[in-house]
CSV table of C-alpha atoms and ligand atoms in Angstrom, one decimal:
chain,number,residue,atom,x,y,z
N,135,MET,CA,140.7,76.2,-275.1
N,136,THR,CA,139.3,73.0,-273.7
N,137,ALA,CA,135.6,72.3,-273.9
N,138,ARG,CA,133.5,73.0,-270.8
N,139,ARG,CA,132.8,69.8,-269.0
N,140,ARG,CA,129.2,68.8,-268.7
N,141,VAL,CA,128.5,67.5,-265.1
N,142,SER,CA,125.5,66.0,-263.3
N,143,VAL,CA,125.2,65.3,-259.6
N,144,PHE,CA,122.8,62.7,-258.3
N,145,GLY,CA,122.1,63.0,-254.6
N,146,ALA,CA,123.1,66.7,-254.8
N,147,THR,CA,121.3,67.6,-251.5
N,148,GLY,CA,123.1,65.0,-249.4
N,149,SER,CA,126.5,65.1,-247.6
N,150,ILE,CA,128.5,64.0,-250.6
N,151,GLY,CA,126.4,66.0,-253.0
N,152,GLN,CA,126.8,69.2,-251.1
N,153,ASN,CA,130.6,68.7,-250.9
N,154,THR,CA,130.6,68.1,-254.6
N,155,LEU,CA,128.7,71.3,-255.3
N,156,ASP,CA,131.2,73.1,-253.0
N,157,LEU,CA,134.1,72.0,-255.1
N,158,LEU,CA,132.3,72.8,-258.4
N,159,ARG,CA,131.7,76.3,-257.1
N,160,ARG,CA,135.3,76.7,-256.0
N,161,GLN,CA,136.4,75.6,-259.4
N,162,GLY,CA,134.3,78.2,-261.2
N,163,GLY,CA,130.7,77.0,-260.8
N,164,ALA,CA,128.4,77.9,-263.7
N,165,ALA,CA,131.1,79.9,-265.4
N,166,ALA,CA,133.3,76.8,-265.7
N,167,TYR,CA,130.9,73.9,-266.0
N,168,ASP,CA,127.8,73.1,-267.9
N,169,VAL,CA,125.7,71.6,-265.1
N,170,VAL,CA,123.2,69.2,-266.7
N,171,ALA,CA,121.2,67.6,-263.9
N,172,LEU,CA,121.0,67.9,-260.2
N,173,SER,CA,118.9,65.5,-258.2
N,174,GLY,CA,117.6,65.4,-254.6
N,175,GLY,CA,114.9,63.9,-252.5
N,176,ARG,CA,112.8,65.9,-250.0
N,177,ASN,CA,115.2,68.8,-249.5
N,178,ILE,CA,113.6,70.9,-252.1
N,179,ALA,CA,115.0,74.2,-250.9
N,180,ALA,CA,118.6,73.0,-251.2
N,181,LEU,CA,118.0,71.4,-254.6
N,182,ALA,CA,116.4,74.5,-256.0
N,183,ASP,CA,119.1,76.8,-254.6
N,184,ALA,CA,121.8,74.7,-256.1
N,185,ALA,CA,120.1,74.4,-259.5
N,186,ARG,CA,119.6,78.2,-259.7
N,187,ASP,CA,123.1,79.0,-258.6
N,188,LEU,CA,124.8,76.5,-260.9
N,189,GLN,CA,122.3,77.1,-263.8
N,190,ALA,CA,121.4,73.4,-264.2
N,191,ASP,CA,119.4,72.3,-267.1
N,192,VAL,CA,117.1,70.2,-264.9
N,193,ALA,CA,116.5,69.5,-261.2
N,194,ILE,CA,114.9,66.3,-260.3
N,195,THR,CA,113.3,65.2,-257.0
N,196,ALA,CA,113.0,61.5,-256.4
N,197,TYR,CA,109.4,62.0,-255.0
N,198,ARG,CA,106.5,63.0,-257.2
N,199,ASP,CA,104.6,64.6,-254.3
N,200,CYS,CA,107.5,67.1,-254.0
N,201,LEU,CA,107.1,68.3,-257.6
N,202,PRO,CA,104.8,71.2,-256.9
N,203,ASP,CA,107.2,72.6,-254.3
N,204,LEU,CA,110.1,72.2,-256.7
N,205,ARG,CA,108.2,73.9,-259.5
N,206,ALA,CA,107.4,76.8,-257.2
N,207,ALA,CA,111.0,77.0,-255.9
N,208,LEU,CA,112.3,77.2,-259.5
N,209,ALA,CA,109.6,79.6,-260.9
N,210,GLY,CA,111.1,82.3,-263.0
N,211,SER,CA,114.4,80.4,-263.6
N,212,ASP,CA,115.4,78.4,-266.7
N,213,VAL,CA,115.8,75.2,-264.8
N,214,ALA,CA,113.3,72.4,-265.7
N,215,ALA,CA,111.6,70.6,-262.8
N,216,GLU,CA,111.1,66.8,-262.9
N,217,ALA,CA,110.1,64.2,-260.4
N,218,GLY,CA,110.1,60.4,-259.8
N,219,PRO,CA,112.4,57.5,-260.5
N,220,GLU,CA,111.7,57.5,-264.3
N,221,ALA,CA,112.7,61.2,-264.4
N,222,LEU,CA,115.9,60.3,-262.5
N,223,ILE,CA,116.8,57.8,-265.2
N,224,ALA,CA,115.9,60.2,-268.0
N,225,ALA,CA,118.2,62.7,-266.4
N,226,ALA,CA,121.0,60.2,-266.2
N,227,GLU,CA,120.6,59.6,-269.9
N,228,ARG,CA,121.2,63.2,-270.7
N,229,PRO,CA,124.7,63.4,-272.2
N,230,ALA,CA,127.3,64.4,-269.6
N,231,ASP,CA,131.1,64.0,-269.2
N,232,TRP,CA,131.2,63.5,-265.5
N,233,VAL,CA,128.4,62.2,-263.2
N,234,MET,CA,128.5,62.0,-259.5
N,235,SER,CA,126.5,59.0,-258.1
N,236,ALA,CA,125.7,60.1,-254.5
N,237,ILE,CA,122.1,58.9,-253.9
N,238,VAL,CA,122.0,56.8,-250.8
N,239,GLY,CA,121.1,53.2,-250.9
N,240,ALA,CA,119.9,50.9,-253.7
N,241,ALA,CA,117.9,53.8,-255.1
N,242,GLY,CA,121.1,55.0,-256.6
N,243,LEU,CA,121.7,51.9,-258.8
N,244,ALA,CA,119.7,52.7,-261.9
N,245,SER,CA,121.0,56.2,-262.5
N,246,GLY,CA,124.6,55.1,-262.3
N,247,PHE,CA,124.0,52.3,-264.9
N,248,ARG,CA,122.3,54.8,-267.3
N,249,ALA,CA,125.1,57.3,-266.9
N,250,LEU,CA,127.7,54.6,-267.8
N,251,ALA,CA,125.5,53.6,-270.8
N,252,GLN,CA,125.9,57.1,-272.3
N,253,GLY,CA,129.6,56.9,-271.8
N,254,ALA,CA,130.0,59.3,-268.8
N,255,THR,CA,132.8,59.1,-266.3
N,256,LEU,CA,131.0,57.9,-263.2
N,257,ALA,CA,132.3,59.2,-259.8
N,258,LEU,CA,130.9,56.5,-257.6
N,259,ALA,CA,130.1,57.4,-254.0
N,260,ASN,CA,127.1,55.0,-254.0
N,261,LYS,CA,128.9,51.9,-252.8
N,262,GLU,CA,125.6,50.0,-252.8
N,263,SER,CA,125.9,49.8,-256.6
N,264,LEU,CA,129.1,47.8,-256.4
N,265,VAL,CA,127.9,45.7,-253.5
N,266,ALA,CA,124.6,44.7,-255.1
N,267,ALA,CA,125.7,44.6,-258.8
N,268,GLY,CA,129.5,44.9,-259.0
N,269,PRO,CA,130.2,42.6,-261.9
N,270,LEU,CA,127.3,44.0,-263.9
N,271,LEU,CA,128.4,47.6,-263.3
N,272,MET,CA,132.0,46.9,-264.2
N,273,ALA,CA,130.8,45.1,-267.4
N,274,GLU,CA,128.5,48.0,-268.3
N,275,ALA,CA,131.4,50.4,-268.0
N,276,ALA,CA,133.6,48.2,-270.2
N,277,ARG,CA,130.9,47.8,-272.8
N,278,HIS,CA,130.5,51.5,-273.2
N,279,GLY,CA,134.1,52.5,-272.8
N,280,ALA,CA,133.1,54.5,-269.7
N,281,ARG,CA,135.2,54.9,-266.6
N,282,ILE,CA,134.2,54.5,-262.9
N,283,LEU,CA,136.3,56.5,-260.4
N,284,PRO,CA,136.0,55.6,-256.7
N,285,VAL,CA,134.8,58.3,-254.3
N,286,ASP,CA,134.7,56.3,-251.1
N,287,SER,CA,137.8,57.6,-249.3
N,288,GLU,CA,139.3,54.2,-248.8
N,289,HIS,CA,138.9,53.2,-252.5
N,290,SER,CA,140.1,56.6,-253.7
N,291,ALA,CA,143.2,56.0,-251.5
N,292,VAL,CA,143.8,52.6,-253.0
N,293,PHE,CA,143.2,53.9,-256.5
N,294,GLN,CA,145.8,56.6,-255.8
N,295,ALA,CA,148.3,54.2,-254.3
N,296,LEU,CA,148.0,52.1,-257.4
N,297,VAL,CA,148.9,54.8,-259.9
N,298,GLY,CA,151.7,53.5,-262.1
N,299,GLU,CA,151.7,50.1,-260.4
N,300,ASP,CA,151.1,46.7,-261.8
N,301,MET,CA,148.2,44.8,-260.2
N,302,ALA,CA,150.2,41.6,-260.5
N,303,ALA,CA,152.6,43.0,-257.9
N,304,VAL,CA,149.8,43.7,-255.4
N,305,GLU,CA,149.8,41.3,-252.5
N,306,ARG,CA,147.1,42.8,-250.3
N,307,ILE,CA,144.9,45.8,-249.8
N,308,VAL,CA,144.2,47.1,-246.3
N,309,ILE,CA,141.3,49.4,-245.7
N,310,THR,CA,141.0,51.2,-242.4
N,311,ALA,CA,137.9,51.6,-240.2
N,312,SER,CA,137.6,54.3,-237.5
N,313,GLY,CA,135.8,51.8,-235.3
N,314,GLY,CA,132.9,54.2,-235.0
N,315,PRO,CA,131.6,55.8,-231.8
N,316,PHE,CA,131.2,52.4,-230.1
N,317,ARG,CA,134.7,51.0,-230.7
N,318,ASP,CA,135.2,50.5,-226.9
N,319,TRP,CA,131.7,49.8,-225.8
N,320,PRO,CA,131.0,46.5,-224.1
N,321,ALA,CA,128.4,44.2,-225.8
N,322,ASP,CA,125.6,44.9,-223.2
N,323,ARG,CA,125.9,48.7,-223.6
N,324,LEU,CA,126.0,48.3,-227.4
N,325,ALA,CA,122.7,46.5,-227.3
N,326,ARG,CA,121.1,49.6,-225.8
N,327,ALA,CA,122.8,52.2,-228.1
N,328,THR,CA,120.5,54.9,-229.5
N,329,VAL,CA,120.2,56.4,-233.0
N,330,ALA,CA,121.7,59.7,-231.7
N,331,GLU,CA,124.6,57.9,-230.2
N,332,ALA,CA,125.2,55.8,-233.3
N,333,MET,CA,125.2,58.9,-235.5
N,334,ALA,CA,127.9,60.6,-233.5
N,335,HIS,CA,130.8,59.6,-235.7
N,336,PRO,CA,134.1,60.5,-234.1
N,337,ASN,CA,135.9,61.8,-237.2
N,338,TRP,CA,133.7,62.1,-240.3
N,339,SER,CA,130.7,64.3,-240.9
N,340,MET,CA,128.3,62.2,-243.1
N,341,GLY,CA,124.7,61.5,-243.8
N,342,GLN,CA,122.6,59.7,-241.2
N,343,ARG,CA,122.5,56.3,-242.8
N,344,ILE,CA,126.2,55.9,-243.5
N,345,SER,CA,127.0,57.3,-240.0
N,346,ILE,CA,125.0,54.5,-238.4
N,347,ASP,CA,126.5,52.0,-240.8
N,348,SER,CA,129.9,53.1,-239.6
N,349,ALA,CA,128.9,52.4,-236.0
N,350,THR,CA,127.8,48.8,-236.8
N,351,LEU,CA,130.8,48.4,-239.2
N,352,PHE,CA,128.3,47.6,-241.9
N,353,ASN,CA,129.8,50.4,-243.8
N,354,LYS,CA,133.2,48.7,-243.7
N,355,ALA,CA,131.5,45.4,-244.7
N,356,LEU,CA,130.1,47.1,-247.8
N,357,GLU,CA,133.5,48.6,-248.5
N,358,LEU,CA,135.1,45.1,-248.2
N,359,ILE,CA,132.9,43.9,-251.0
N,360,GLU,CA,133.4,47.2,-252.9
N,361,THR,CA,137.1,46.6,-252.8
N,362,LYS,CA,136.8,43.1,-254.2
N,363,GLU,CA,134.5,44.3,-257.0
N,364,TYR,CA,136.4,47.5,-257.9
N,365,PHE,CA,139.9,46.2,-257.9
N,366,GLY,CA,139.3,42.6,-258.7
N,367,VAL,CA,141.3,41.2,-255.8
N,368,SER,CA,140.3,38.0,-254.0
N,369,PRO,CA,138.7,38.4,-250.6
N,370,GLU,CA,141.6,36.8,-248.6
N,371,ARG,CA,143.9,39.5,-249.9
N,372,ILE,CA,141.7,42.3,-248.5
N,373,GLU,CA,142.1,43.2,-244.8
N,374,VAL,CA,140.3,45.6,-242.5
N,375,VAL,CA,142.2,47.3,-239.6
N,376,VAL,CA,140.7,49.6,-237.1
N,377,HIS,CA,142.5,53.0,-237.1
N,378,PRO,CA,140.7,55.4,-234.7
N,379,GLN,CA,142.3,58.5,-236.0
N,380,SER,CA,141.0,58.1,-239.6
N,381,ILE,CA,144.2,59.6,-241.0
N,382,VAL,CA,145.4,56.6,-243.0
N,383,HIS,CA,142.6,55.7,-245.4
N,384,ALA,CA,144.0,52.6,-247.0
N,385,LEU,CA,147.2,50.8,-247.7
N,386,VAL,CA,148.4,48.7,-250.6
N,387,GLY,CA,151.0,45.9,-249.9
N,388,PHE,CA,153.3,44.9,-252.8
N,389,ASN,CA,155.3,41.8,-253.4
N,390,ASP,CA,158.6,43.5,-252.5
N,391,GLY,CA,157.3,44.1,-249.0
N,392,ALA,CA,156.4,47.8,-249.5
N,393,LEU,CA,153.2,49.0,-247.9
N,394,MET,CA,152.0,52.3,-249.5
N,395,ALA,CA,149.7,54.2,-247.2
N,396,HIS,CA,147.4,57.1,-248.2
N,397,MET,CA,147.0,59.7,-245.5
N,398,GLY,CA,145.0,62.8,-245.3
N,399,ALA,CA,142.5,64.8,-243.1
N,400,PRO,CA,139.1,63.1,-242.9
N,401,ASP,CA,137.3,65.3,-245.4
N,402,MET,CA,135.4,63.8,-248.3
N,403,ARG,CA,136.4,66.8,-250.5
N,404,HIS,CA,139.8,65.2,-251.1
N,405,ALA,CA,138.4,62.0,-252.6
N,406,ILE,CA,135.6,63.9,-254.5
N,407,GLY,CA,138.1,66.4,-255.8
N,408,TYR,CA,140.5,63.6,-256.9
N,409,ALA,CA,137.6,62.1,-258.9
N,410,LEU,CA,136.5,65.4,-260.3
N,411,ASN,CA,139.9,66.4,-261.5
N,412,TRP,CA,141.5,63.0,-262.3
N,413,PRO,CA,144.0,62.4,-263.8
N,414,GLU,CA,145.2,65.8,-262.6
N,415,ARG,CA,145.3,67.1,-259.1
N,416,ARG,CA,143.8,70.5,-258.1
N,417,GLU,CA,143.9,72.4,-254.9
N,418,THR,CA,141.1,71.5,-252.4
N,419,PRO,CA,140.3,73.2,-249.1
N,420,VAL,CA,141.0,70.1,-246.9
N,421,ALA,CA,143.1,70.7,-243.8
N,422,ARG,CA,146.8,69.8,-244.2
N,423,LEU,CA,148.1,67.3,-241.7
N,424,ASP,CA,150.5,68.4,-238.9
N,425,LEU,CA,152.1,65.0,-238.2
N,426,ALA,CA,154.0,66.2,-235.1
N,427,ALA,CA,150.7,67.5,-233.6
N,428,LEU,CA,149.0,64.2,-234.4
N,429,GLY,CA,151.7,62.4,-232.5
N,430,GLN,CA,150.7,58.9,-233.0
N,431,LEU,CA,148.6,56.7,-235.3
N,432,THR,CA,147.2,53.5,-233.9
N,433,PHE,CA,145.9,50.3,-235.4
N,434,GLU,CA,144.0,47.3,-234.0
N,435,ALA,CA,142.1,44.3,-235.2
N,436,PRO,CA,138.3,44.6,-235.4
N,437,ASP,CA,136.3,42.7,-232.8
N,438,PRO,CA,134.2,40.1,-234.7
N,439,ALA,CA,132.0,39.3,-231.7
N,440,ARG,CA,130.7,42.8,-231.2
N,441,PHE,CA,130.7,43.7,-234.9
N,442,PRO,CA,129.6,40.7,-236.9
N,443,ALA,CA,129.1,42.7,-240.1
N,444,LEU,CA,132.6,41.9,-241.5
N,445,ARG,CA,132.1,38.2,-241.1
N,446,LEU,CA,128.8,38.5,-242.9
N,447,ALA,CA,130.5,40.4,-245.8
N,448,ARG,CA,133.1,37.7,-246.1
N,449,ALA,CA,130.3,35.0,-246.4
N,450,VAL,CA,128.6,37.2,-249.0
N,451,MET,CA,131.8,37.4,-251.1
N,452,ASP,CA,132.3,33.7,-250.9
N,453,THR,CA,128.7,33.1,-252.0
N,454,GLY,CA,128.8,35.6,-254.9
N,455,GLY,CA,125.7,35.7,-257.2
N,456,LEU,CA,122.9,37.7,-255.7
N,457,ALA,CA,124.2,37.6,-252.2
N,458,GLY,CA,125.5,41.2,-252.3
N,459,ALA,CA,122.1,42.5,-253.4
N,460,ALA,CA,120.4,40.6,-250.6
N,461,PHE,CA,123.0,41.7,-248.0
N,462,ASN,CA,122.6,45.4,-248.9
N,463,ALA,CA,118.8,45.3,-249.0
N,464,ALA,CA,118.6,43.4,-245.7
N,465,LYS,CA,121.0,45.9,-244.2
N,466,GLU,CA,118.9,48.9,-245.4
N,467,ILE,CA,115.7,47.4,-243.9
N,468,ALA,CA,117.4,46.6,-240.6
N,469,LEU,CA,118.7,50.2,-240.5
N,470,ASP,CA,115.2,51.5,-241.2
N,471,HIS,CA,113.8,49.5,-238.3
N,472,PHE,CA,116.6,50.7,-236.0
N,473,ILE,CA,116.0,54.3,-237.0
N,474,ALA,CA,112.2,53.9,-236.5
N,475,GLY,CA,112.9,52.5,-233.0
N,476,GLY,CA,111.7,48.9,-233.7
N,477,LEU,CA,115.1,47.2,-233.5
N,478,GLY,CA,118.0,47.4,-231.1
N,479,PHE,CA,121.5,48.2,-232.3
N,480,ALA,CA,122.8,44.7,-232.1
N,481,ASP,CA,119.7,43.3,-233.7
N,482,MET,CA,120.6,44.8,-237.0
N,483,ALA,CA,123.3,42.2,-237.8
N,484,ALA,CA,121.0,39.4,-236.6
N,485,VAL,CA,118.3,40.5,-239.0
N,486,VAL,CA,120.7,40.6,-241.9
N,487,GLU,CA,122.1,37.2,-241.0
N,488,ALA,CA,118.6,35.7,-240.7
N,489,THR,CA,117.7,37.1,-244.1
N,490,LEU,CA,120.8,35.7,-245.8
N,491,ASP,CA,120.2,32.3,-244.1
N,492,ARG,CA,116.6,32.1,-245.3
N,493,LEU,CA,117.4,33.1,-248.9
N,494,ALA,CA,120.4,30.7,-248.9
N,495,ALA,CA,118.1,27.9,-247.7
N,496,GLN,CA,115.9,28.6,-250.7
N,497,GLU,CA,119.0,28.5,-252.9
N,498,ARG,CA,118.4,32.0,-254.3
N,499,LEU,CA,121.7,33.6,-253.5
N,500,THR,CA,124.1,31.8,-255.7
N,501,ILE,CA,122.2,32.6,-258.9
N,502,ALA,CA,124.3,34.9,-261.2
N,503,PRO,CA,122.3,37.9,-262.2
N,504,SER,CA,121.9,38.4,-265.9
N,505,GLY,CA,120.9,42.1,-265.7
N,506,LEU,CA,119.9,44.9,-263.4
N,507,ASP,CA,116.3,43.5,-263.2
N,508,ASP,CA,117.6,40.4,-261.5
N,509,VAL,CA,119.4,42.5,-258.9
N,510,LEU,CA,116.4,44.7,-258.3
N,511,ALA,CA,114.1,41.6,-257.9
N,512,MET,CA,116.5,40.2,-255.3
N,513,ASP,CA,116.6,43.6,-253.6
N,514,HIS,CA,112.8,43.6,-253.4
N,515,LEU,CA,112.6,40.0,-252.1
N,516,ALA,CA,115.3,40.5,-249.5
N,517,ARG,CA,113.5,43.6,-248.2
N,518,VAL,CA,110.4,41.5,-247.7
N,519,VAL,CA,112.3,38.7,-245.9
N,520,ALA,CA,114.3,41.2,-243.8
N,521,ALA,CA,111.2,43.1,-242.8
N,522,GLU,CA,109.6,39.8,-241.5
N,523,ALA,CA,112.8,39.0,-239.7
N,524,ALA,CA,112.9,42.5,-238.1
N,525,ARG,CA,109.3,42.2,-237.0
N,526,ALA,CA,109.9,38.8,-235.5
N,527,ARG,CA,113.0,40.0,-233.7
N,528,ALA,CA,111.2,43.1,-232.4
N,529,GLY,CA,108.3,40.9,-231.2
N,530,ALA,CA,110.7,38.5,-229.5
N,531,GLY,CA,112.4,41.5,-227.8
N,532,GLN,CA,109.2,42.8,-226.4
N,533,GLY,CA,108.0,39.4,-225.2
T,166,NDP,P1,122.8,61.6,-247.5
T,166,NDP,O1,121.8,60.9,-246.8
T,166,NDP,O2,123.5,62.8,-246.9
T,166,NDP,O3,122.3,62.1,-249.0
T,166,NDP,C1,121.6,61.2,-249.8
T,166,NDP,C2,121.1,61.8,-251.1
T,166,NDP,O4,120.2,60.9,-251.7
T,166,NDP,C3,120.3,63.1,-250.8
T,166,NDP,O5,120.4,63.9,-252.0
T,166,NDP,C4,118.9,62.5,-250.7
T,166,NDP,O6,117.9,63.5,-251.0
T,166,NDP,C5,118.9,61.5,-251.8
T,166,NDP,N1,117.9,60.5,-251.7
T,166,NDP,C6,117.5,59.9,-250.5
T,166,NDP,N2,116.6,58.9,-250.8
T,166,NDP,C7,116.5,58.9,-252.2
T,166,NDP,C8,115.7,58.1,-253.0
T,166,NDP,N3,114.9,57.1,-252.6
T,166,NDP,N4,115.8,58.3,-254.4
T,166,NDP,C9,116.6,59.2,-254.8
T,166,NDP,N5,117.4,60.1,-254.0
T,166,NDP,C10,117.3,59.8,-252.7
T,166,NDP,O7,123.9,60.5,-248.0
T,166,NDP,P2,125.5,60.7,-248.1
T,166,NDP,O8,125.8,61.8,-249.0
T,166,NDP,O9,126.1,60.5,-246.8
T,166,NDP,O10,125.8,59.3,-248.9
T,166,NDP,C11,125.5,59.2,-250.3
T,166,NDP,C12,126.2,57.9,-250.8
T,166,NDP,O11,127.6,58.1,-250.7
T,166,NDP,C13,125.9,56.7,-250.0
T,166,NDP,O12,125.9,55.6,-250.9
T,166,NDP,C14,127.0,56.6,-249.1
T,166,NDP,O13,127.3,55.2,-248.7
T,166,NDP,C15,128.2,57.1,-249.9
T,166,NDP,N6,129.3,57.6,-249.2
T,166,NDP,C16,129.1,58.7,-248.4
T,166,NDP,C17,130.2,59.2,-247.7
T,166,NDP,C18,130.0,60.4,-246.8
T,166,NDP,O14,131.0,60.9,-246.3
T,166,NDP,N7,128.8,60.9,-246.6
T,166,NDP,C19,131.5,58.7,-247.8
T,166,NDP,C20,131.6,57.6,-248.8
T,166,NDP,C21,130.5,57.1,-249.4
T,166,NDP,P3,117.2,64.5,-249.8
T,166,NDP,O15,118.3,64.6,-248.8
T,166,NDP,O16,116.9,65.7,-250.5
T,166,NDP,O17,116.0,63.8,-249.3
């Protein structure tokens, strides 16, 4: 009999987290897994329900002010209640075999690093980790003999297309973008797009932030960088193509002319399940494709004028150093200001570009980080610079 796997899920109350818990339950739940830690933010009811149901050792909310509610919700159970960023890190240090990293944003960096340091297999949904600190994260995994498995659907698709292949034979990697809800919108209409409109993703059901990042193509911009960091391919060999049906998730081109496409219904439980069960495959509840009913799949080039995020990502990859950390932080701040109503949709890219320009002029971006602290310091600095840029932009807009 094989040992029960110890699993932790960071970001358990989010879209990826809930899909992960769904798969864990379908695969036997508490009877099949030792659930070590589950983390969430403000959704205490969902966190406590999951922790009770899956008999977790500990449930952690990222926010200290939520601890009394979490304690109350877990009263009478054997689940310990913890709160705050330090508690998250301590939870990631608890021995586990498999850890899902699905906190949104740079807040997810530290727990992923700690999970790798204790040798866990890290299922990485938090793409911000690779964007902000890719070389450090890969080095941390190598140092501790730990493995990172991609959860982003495009990267899971590339990973699967590469099984049994020699990276030396890979000519190019193509990741697809749905184009988001504004694929066909003219620039003047884009400028007036609302948060609700930006969240209406045509194919995927996701958290608020990643849905809006899909509408700006910032999500694809992060994924470009993620591809470079995860697979170690040079930027000019990574392409983005708009594919509105979201059926082909990525393609790998080989030196004999073959182009291997990974296809599937747009349901994150496929990629999560692949990472959960790797190197085996197990049944997941995703819809099976009816190709005849689909009829046709279409592909088109992204429009760089209306969606500047991809151009910015290429500049970030060329710069290296701390540029990825600055890019991600500036993007998060611009997004905060858009959600809060202070910035227009098209202003988000302008704020990110202004932030990168200012930090580049100060010669801060090309510095190679020596550890996570350097990345977090840049993250902090870029947030300050981006907030100034956002306020200046909003002020100019109102004037
Ligand atoms: P959600 O917004 O749905 O969930 C985010 C999770 O992080 C929630 O558990 C939330 O808690 C928690 N959280 C929020 N803020 C903090 C914080 N400051 N500290 C600690 N925890 C926090 O996000 P998604 O599930 O959509 O995305 C998660 C990650 O996966 C992101 O990096 C995203 O880019 C990536 N990803 C998502 C995909 C998707 O389909 N959704 C696809 C591919 C990648 P609470 O809700 O309780 O406040």
